[in-house]
Tab-separated table of C-alpha atoms and ligand atoms in Angstrom:
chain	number	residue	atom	x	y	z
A	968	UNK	CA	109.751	97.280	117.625
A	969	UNK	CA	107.246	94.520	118.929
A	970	UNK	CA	108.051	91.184	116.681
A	971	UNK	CA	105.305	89.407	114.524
A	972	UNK	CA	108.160	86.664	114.586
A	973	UNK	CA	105.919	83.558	115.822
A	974	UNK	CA	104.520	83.695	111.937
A	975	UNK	CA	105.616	80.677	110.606
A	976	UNK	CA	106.061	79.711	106.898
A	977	UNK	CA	108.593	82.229	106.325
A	978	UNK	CA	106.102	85.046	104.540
A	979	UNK	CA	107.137	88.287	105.962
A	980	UNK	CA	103.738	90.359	107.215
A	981	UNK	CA	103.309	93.184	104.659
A	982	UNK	CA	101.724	95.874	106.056
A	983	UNK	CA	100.628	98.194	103.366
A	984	UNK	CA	98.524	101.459	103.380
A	985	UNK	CA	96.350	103.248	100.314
A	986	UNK	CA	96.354	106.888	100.618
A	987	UNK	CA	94.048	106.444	97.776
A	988	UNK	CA	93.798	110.649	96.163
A	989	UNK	CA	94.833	112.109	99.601
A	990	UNK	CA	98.013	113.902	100.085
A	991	UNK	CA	100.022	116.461	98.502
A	992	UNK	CA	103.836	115.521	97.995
A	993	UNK	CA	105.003	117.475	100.519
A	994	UNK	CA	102.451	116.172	102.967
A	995	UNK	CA	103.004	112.245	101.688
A	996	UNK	CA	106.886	113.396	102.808
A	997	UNK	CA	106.423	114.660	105.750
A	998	UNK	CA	104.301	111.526	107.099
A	999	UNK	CA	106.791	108.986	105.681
A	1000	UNK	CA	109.300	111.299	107.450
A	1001	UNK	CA	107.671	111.124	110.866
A	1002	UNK	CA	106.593	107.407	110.371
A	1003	UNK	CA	109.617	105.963	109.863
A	1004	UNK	CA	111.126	107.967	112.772
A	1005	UNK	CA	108.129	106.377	114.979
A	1006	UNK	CA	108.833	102.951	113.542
A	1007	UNK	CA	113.112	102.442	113.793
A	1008	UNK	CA	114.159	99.743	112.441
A	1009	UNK	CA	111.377	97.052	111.337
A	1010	UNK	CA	113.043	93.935	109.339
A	1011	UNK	CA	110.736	91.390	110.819
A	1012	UNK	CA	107.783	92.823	108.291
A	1013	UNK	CA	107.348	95.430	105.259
A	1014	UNK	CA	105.984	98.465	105.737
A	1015	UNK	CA	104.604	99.676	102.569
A	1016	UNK	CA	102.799	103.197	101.445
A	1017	UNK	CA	101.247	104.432	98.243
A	1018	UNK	CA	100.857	107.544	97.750
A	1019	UNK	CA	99.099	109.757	94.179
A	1020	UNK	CA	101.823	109.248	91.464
A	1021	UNK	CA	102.586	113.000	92.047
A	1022	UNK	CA	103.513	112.054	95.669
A	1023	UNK	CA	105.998	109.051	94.797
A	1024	UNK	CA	109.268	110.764	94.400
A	1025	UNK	CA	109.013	112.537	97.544
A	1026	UNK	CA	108.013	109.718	99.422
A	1027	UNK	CA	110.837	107.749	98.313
A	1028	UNK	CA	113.067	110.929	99.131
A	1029	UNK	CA	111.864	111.036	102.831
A	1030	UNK	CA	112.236	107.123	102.928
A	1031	UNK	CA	115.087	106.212	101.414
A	1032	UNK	CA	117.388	104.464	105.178
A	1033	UNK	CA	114.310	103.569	106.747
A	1034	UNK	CA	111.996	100.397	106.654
A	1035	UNK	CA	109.495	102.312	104.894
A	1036	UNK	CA	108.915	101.018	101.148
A	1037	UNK	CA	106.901	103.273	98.827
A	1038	UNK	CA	104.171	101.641	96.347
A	1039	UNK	CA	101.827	103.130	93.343
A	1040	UNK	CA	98.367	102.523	93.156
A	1041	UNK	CA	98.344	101.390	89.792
A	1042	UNK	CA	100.524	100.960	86.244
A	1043	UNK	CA	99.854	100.476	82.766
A	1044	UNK	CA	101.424	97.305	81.333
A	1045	UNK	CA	103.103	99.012	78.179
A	1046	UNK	CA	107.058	99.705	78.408
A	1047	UNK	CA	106.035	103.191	76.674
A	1048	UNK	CA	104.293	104.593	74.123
A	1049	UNK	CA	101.264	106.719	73.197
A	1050	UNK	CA	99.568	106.086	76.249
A	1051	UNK	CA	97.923	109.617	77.350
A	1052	UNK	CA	97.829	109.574	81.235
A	1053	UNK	CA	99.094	106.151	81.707
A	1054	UNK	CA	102.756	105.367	83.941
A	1055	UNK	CA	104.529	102.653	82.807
A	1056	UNK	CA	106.298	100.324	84.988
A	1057	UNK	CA	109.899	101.326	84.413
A	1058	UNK	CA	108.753	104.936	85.161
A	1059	UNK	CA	108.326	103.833	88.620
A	1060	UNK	CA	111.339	101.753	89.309
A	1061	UNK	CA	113.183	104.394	87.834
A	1062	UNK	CA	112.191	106.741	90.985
A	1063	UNK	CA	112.548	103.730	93.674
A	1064	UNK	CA	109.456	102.230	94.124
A	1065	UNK	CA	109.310	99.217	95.437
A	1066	UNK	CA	105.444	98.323	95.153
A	1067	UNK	CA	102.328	98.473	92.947
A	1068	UNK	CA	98.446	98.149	93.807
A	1069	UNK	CA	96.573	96.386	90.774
A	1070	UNK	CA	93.242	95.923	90.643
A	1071	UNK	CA	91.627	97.751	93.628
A	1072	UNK	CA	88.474	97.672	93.556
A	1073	UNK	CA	87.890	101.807	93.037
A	1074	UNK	CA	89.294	100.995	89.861
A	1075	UNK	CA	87.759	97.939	88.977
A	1076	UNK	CA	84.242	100.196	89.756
A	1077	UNK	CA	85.213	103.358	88.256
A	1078	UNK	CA	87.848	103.079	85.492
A	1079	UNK	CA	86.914	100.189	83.839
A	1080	UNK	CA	89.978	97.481	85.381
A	1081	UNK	CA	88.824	93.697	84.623
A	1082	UNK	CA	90.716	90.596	84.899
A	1083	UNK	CA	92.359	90.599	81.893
A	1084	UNK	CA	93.703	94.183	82.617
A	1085	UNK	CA	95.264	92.849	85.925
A	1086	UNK	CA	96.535	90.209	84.208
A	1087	UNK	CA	98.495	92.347	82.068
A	1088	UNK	CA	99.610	94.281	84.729
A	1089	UNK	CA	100.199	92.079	87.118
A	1090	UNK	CA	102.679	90.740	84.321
A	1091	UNK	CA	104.255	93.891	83.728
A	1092	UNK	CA	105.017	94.346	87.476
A	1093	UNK	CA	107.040	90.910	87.733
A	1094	UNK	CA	108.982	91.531	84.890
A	1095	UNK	CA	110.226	94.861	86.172
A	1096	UNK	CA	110.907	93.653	89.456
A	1097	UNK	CA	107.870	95.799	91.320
A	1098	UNK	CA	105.723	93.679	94.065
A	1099	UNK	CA	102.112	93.271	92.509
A	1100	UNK	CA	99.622	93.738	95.497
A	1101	UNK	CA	96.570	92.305	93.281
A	1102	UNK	CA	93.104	93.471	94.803
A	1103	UNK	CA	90.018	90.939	94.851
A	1104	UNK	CA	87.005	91.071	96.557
A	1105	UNK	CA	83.191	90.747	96.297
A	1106	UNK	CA	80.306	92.810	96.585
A	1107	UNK	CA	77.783	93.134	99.151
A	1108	UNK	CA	75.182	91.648	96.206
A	1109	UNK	CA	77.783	88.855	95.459
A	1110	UNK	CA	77.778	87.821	99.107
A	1111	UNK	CA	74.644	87.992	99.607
A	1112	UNK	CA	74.013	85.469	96.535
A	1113	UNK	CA	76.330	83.454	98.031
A	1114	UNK	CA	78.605	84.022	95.288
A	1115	UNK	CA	81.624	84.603	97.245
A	1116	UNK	CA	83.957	81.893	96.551
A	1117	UNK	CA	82.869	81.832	92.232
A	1118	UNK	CA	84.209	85.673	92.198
A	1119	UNK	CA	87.258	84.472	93.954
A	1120	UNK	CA	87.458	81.768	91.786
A	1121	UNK	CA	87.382	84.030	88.991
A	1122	UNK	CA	89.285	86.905	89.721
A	1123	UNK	CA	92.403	84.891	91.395
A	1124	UNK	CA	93.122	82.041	88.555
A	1125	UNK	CA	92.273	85.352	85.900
A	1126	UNK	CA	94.641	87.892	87.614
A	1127	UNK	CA	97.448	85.398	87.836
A	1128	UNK	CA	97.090	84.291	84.468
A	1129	UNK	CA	100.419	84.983	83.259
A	1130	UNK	CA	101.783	84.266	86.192
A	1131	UNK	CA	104.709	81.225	86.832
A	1132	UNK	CA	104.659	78.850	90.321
A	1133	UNK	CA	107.983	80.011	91.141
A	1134	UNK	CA	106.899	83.721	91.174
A	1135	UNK	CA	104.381	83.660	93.701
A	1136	UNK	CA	106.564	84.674	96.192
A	1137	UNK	CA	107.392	87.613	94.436
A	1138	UNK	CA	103.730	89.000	94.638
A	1139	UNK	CA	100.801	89.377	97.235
A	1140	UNK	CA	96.920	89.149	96.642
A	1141	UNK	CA	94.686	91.238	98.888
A	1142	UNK	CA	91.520	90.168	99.393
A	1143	UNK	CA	89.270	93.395	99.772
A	1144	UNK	CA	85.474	92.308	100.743
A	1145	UNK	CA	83.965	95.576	98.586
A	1146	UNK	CA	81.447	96.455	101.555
A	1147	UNK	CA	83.880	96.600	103.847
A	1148	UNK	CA	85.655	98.889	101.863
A	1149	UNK	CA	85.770	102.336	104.037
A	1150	UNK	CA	82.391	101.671	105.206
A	1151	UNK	CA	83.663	100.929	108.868
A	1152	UNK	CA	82.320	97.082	108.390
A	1153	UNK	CA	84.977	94.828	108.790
A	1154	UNK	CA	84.416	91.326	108.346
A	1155	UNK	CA	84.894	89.214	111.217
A	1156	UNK	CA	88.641	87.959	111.494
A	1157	UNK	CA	87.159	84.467	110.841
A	1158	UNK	CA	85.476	85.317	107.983
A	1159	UNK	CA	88.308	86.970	106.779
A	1160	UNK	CA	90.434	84.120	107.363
A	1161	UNK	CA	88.147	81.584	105.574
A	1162	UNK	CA	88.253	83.785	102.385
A	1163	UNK	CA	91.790	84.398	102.622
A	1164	UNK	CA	91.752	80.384	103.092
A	1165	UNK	CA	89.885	79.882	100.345
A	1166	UNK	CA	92.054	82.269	97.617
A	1167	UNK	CA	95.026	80.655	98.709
A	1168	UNK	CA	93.638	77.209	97.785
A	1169	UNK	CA	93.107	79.042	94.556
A	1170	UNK	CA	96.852	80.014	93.961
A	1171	UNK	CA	97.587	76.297	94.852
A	1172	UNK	CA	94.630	75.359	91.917
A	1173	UNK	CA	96.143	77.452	89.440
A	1174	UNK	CA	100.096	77.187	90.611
A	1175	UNK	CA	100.561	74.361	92.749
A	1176	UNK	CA	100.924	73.958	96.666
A	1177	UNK	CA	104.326	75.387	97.224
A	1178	UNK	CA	103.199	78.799	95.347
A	1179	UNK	CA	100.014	79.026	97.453
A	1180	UNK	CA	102.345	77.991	100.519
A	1181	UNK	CA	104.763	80.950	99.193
A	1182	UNK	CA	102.135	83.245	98.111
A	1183	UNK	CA	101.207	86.539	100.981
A	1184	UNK	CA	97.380	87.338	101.305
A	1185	UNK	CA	96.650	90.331	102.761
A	1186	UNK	CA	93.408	91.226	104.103
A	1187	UNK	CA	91.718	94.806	103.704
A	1188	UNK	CA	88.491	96.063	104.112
A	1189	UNK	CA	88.232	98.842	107.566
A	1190	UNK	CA	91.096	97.416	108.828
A	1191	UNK	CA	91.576	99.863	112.358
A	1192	UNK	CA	94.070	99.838	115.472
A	1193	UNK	CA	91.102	98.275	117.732
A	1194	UNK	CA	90.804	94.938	114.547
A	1195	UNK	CA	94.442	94.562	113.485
A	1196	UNK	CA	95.374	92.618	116.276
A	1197	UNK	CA	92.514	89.735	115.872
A	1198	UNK	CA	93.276	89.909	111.994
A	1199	UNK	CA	96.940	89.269	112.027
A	1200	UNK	CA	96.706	86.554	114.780
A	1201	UNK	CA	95.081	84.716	111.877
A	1202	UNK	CA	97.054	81.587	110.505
A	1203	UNK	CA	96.614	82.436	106.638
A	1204	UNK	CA	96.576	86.571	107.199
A	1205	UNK	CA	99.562	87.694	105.778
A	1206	UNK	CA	99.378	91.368	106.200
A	1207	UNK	CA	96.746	93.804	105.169
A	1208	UNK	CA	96.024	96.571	102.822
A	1209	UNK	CA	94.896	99.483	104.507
A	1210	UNK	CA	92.762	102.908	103.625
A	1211	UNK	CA	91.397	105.493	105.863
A	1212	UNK	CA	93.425	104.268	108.712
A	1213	UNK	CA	96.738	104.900	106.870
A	1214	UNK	CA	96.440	108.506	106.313
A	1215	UNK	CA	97.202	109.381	110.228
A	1216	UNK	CA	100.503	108.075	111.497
A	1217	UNK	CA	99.538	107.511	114.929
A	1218	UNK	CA	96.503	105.266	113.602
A	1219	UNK	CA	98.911	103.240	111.285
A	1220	UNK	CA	101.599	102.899	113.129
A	1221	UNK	CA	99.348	100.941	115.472
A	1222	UNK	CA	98.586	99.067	112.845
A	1223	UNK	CA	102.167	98.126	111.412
A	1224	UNK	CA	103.064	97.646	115.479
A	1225	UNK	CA	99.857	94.952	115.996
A	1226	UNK	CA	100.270	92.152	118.835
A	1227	UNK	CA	100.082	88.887	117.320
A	1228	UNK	CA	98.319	86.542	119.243
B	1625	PEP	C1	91.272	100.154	100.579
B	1625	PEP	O1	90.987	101.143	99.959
B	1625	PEP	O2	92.020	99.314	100.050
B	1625	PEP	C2	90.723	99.966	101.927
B	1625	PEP	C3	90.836	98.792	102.475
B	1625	PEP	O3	90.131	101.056	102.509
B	1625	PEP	P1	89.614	101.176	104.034
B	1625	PEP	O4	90.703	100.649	104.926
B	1625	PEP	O5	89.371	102.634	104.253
B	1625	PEP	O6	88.373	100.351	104.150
């Protein structure tokens, strides 16, 4: 496989798709199957999926060998309990996953997630040894109001709050511009970058320069085989978080193969 290798710093590019409620377990198997045949061996970045929780264990199944990691998109921050609905943490490194998506921005809009909820989870996730992928973003409105950089500046510091310099390896933030959110509007890689810029200056506010040296920031928002390229060729784009492009192998396989610059 093609080597993203010239990225300095030492973070590895995580490459990390949301199936979001698409796939049945069999069908989350099967693509996991044929991706990681596609792919071979990949140690020079992480390839990462999430599938529904009802998809995990199969998807671990078909990866387990491969370079193919399996994530959830979401956990509760309890160790158990009467929690209706919720899965805890340990649930899920108890069936080998590796990952966990907090915060996306589907949830933030229509289940009620807020900062301090991340927080918690975010918190949870470290101290059961899952990756936190921790969503931010604003909203079309917010960028319009040129209030940009004071969501970042509230959701980063918030979401990390119980979160120690020396960790910050240990998780990745995705920055997730709302409107670009499957709406086939990607912002520009140089827009991207300066955001992705500026919430890494906001790790290093809240933990210090090594962390936000440490520290991967994804990018996500319509991220495609024809933009991944010009993304990943950016100095502080770490990897990205990807939606309607990860549900076809051929599409994100493109995208976990892209040509840096
Ligand atoms: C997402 O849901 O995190 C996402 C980035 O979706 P899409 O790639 O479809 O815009």
């Amino acid at each position: 496989m093609s080597s993203g290798g010239s990225r300095a710093r030492g973070r590895v590019p995580l490459m990390a798709g949301n199936w979001k409620m698409y796939k049945t377990s069999g069908e989350g198997a099967d693509f996991v199957r044929h991706l990681a045949g596609e792919l071979g061996v990949a140690n020079d970045r992480e390839v990462v999926v999430a599938p529904p929780f009802t998809g995990l264990a199969s998807a671990v199944a078909a990866a387990r060998g491969s370079s193919v990691k399996v994530a959830a998109q979401d956990v509760f921050w309890q160790a158990e309990g009467a929690f209706t609905g919720e899965i805890a943490p340990g649930m899920l490194t108890d069936l080998g996953v590796y990952a966990v998506i907090i915060g996306h921005s589907e949830r933030r809009q229509f289940f009620g997630e807020t900062d301090e909820t991340v927080a918690k989870k975010v918190r949870a996730a470290l101290d059961n040894g899952l990756l936190p992928i921790v969503c931010v973003g604003e909203t079309e409105a917010e960028r319009e109001a040129g209030a940009m950089e004071a969501v970042l500046s509230r959701q980063v510091p918030k979401g990390l709050a119980g979160v120690v310099a020396t960790e910050a390896g240990a998780l990745a933030i995705a920055y997730e511009p709302i409107w670009a959110i499957g709406t086939g509007r990607t912002a520009t890689a140089e827009a991207a970058q300066q955001a992705i810029a500026f919430v890494r200056s906001q790790v290093g506010a809240v933990l210090g320069e090594e962390a936000a040296e440490s520290v991967r920031v994804l990018y996500g928002g319509s991220v495609k085989p024809d933009n991944i390229d010009e993304l990943m060729a950016q100095p502080d784009i770490d990897g990205v978080l990807v939606g309607g492009a990860s549900l076809k192998v051929e599409t994100f396989k493109r995208i976990v193969q892209f040509n840096e610059a």
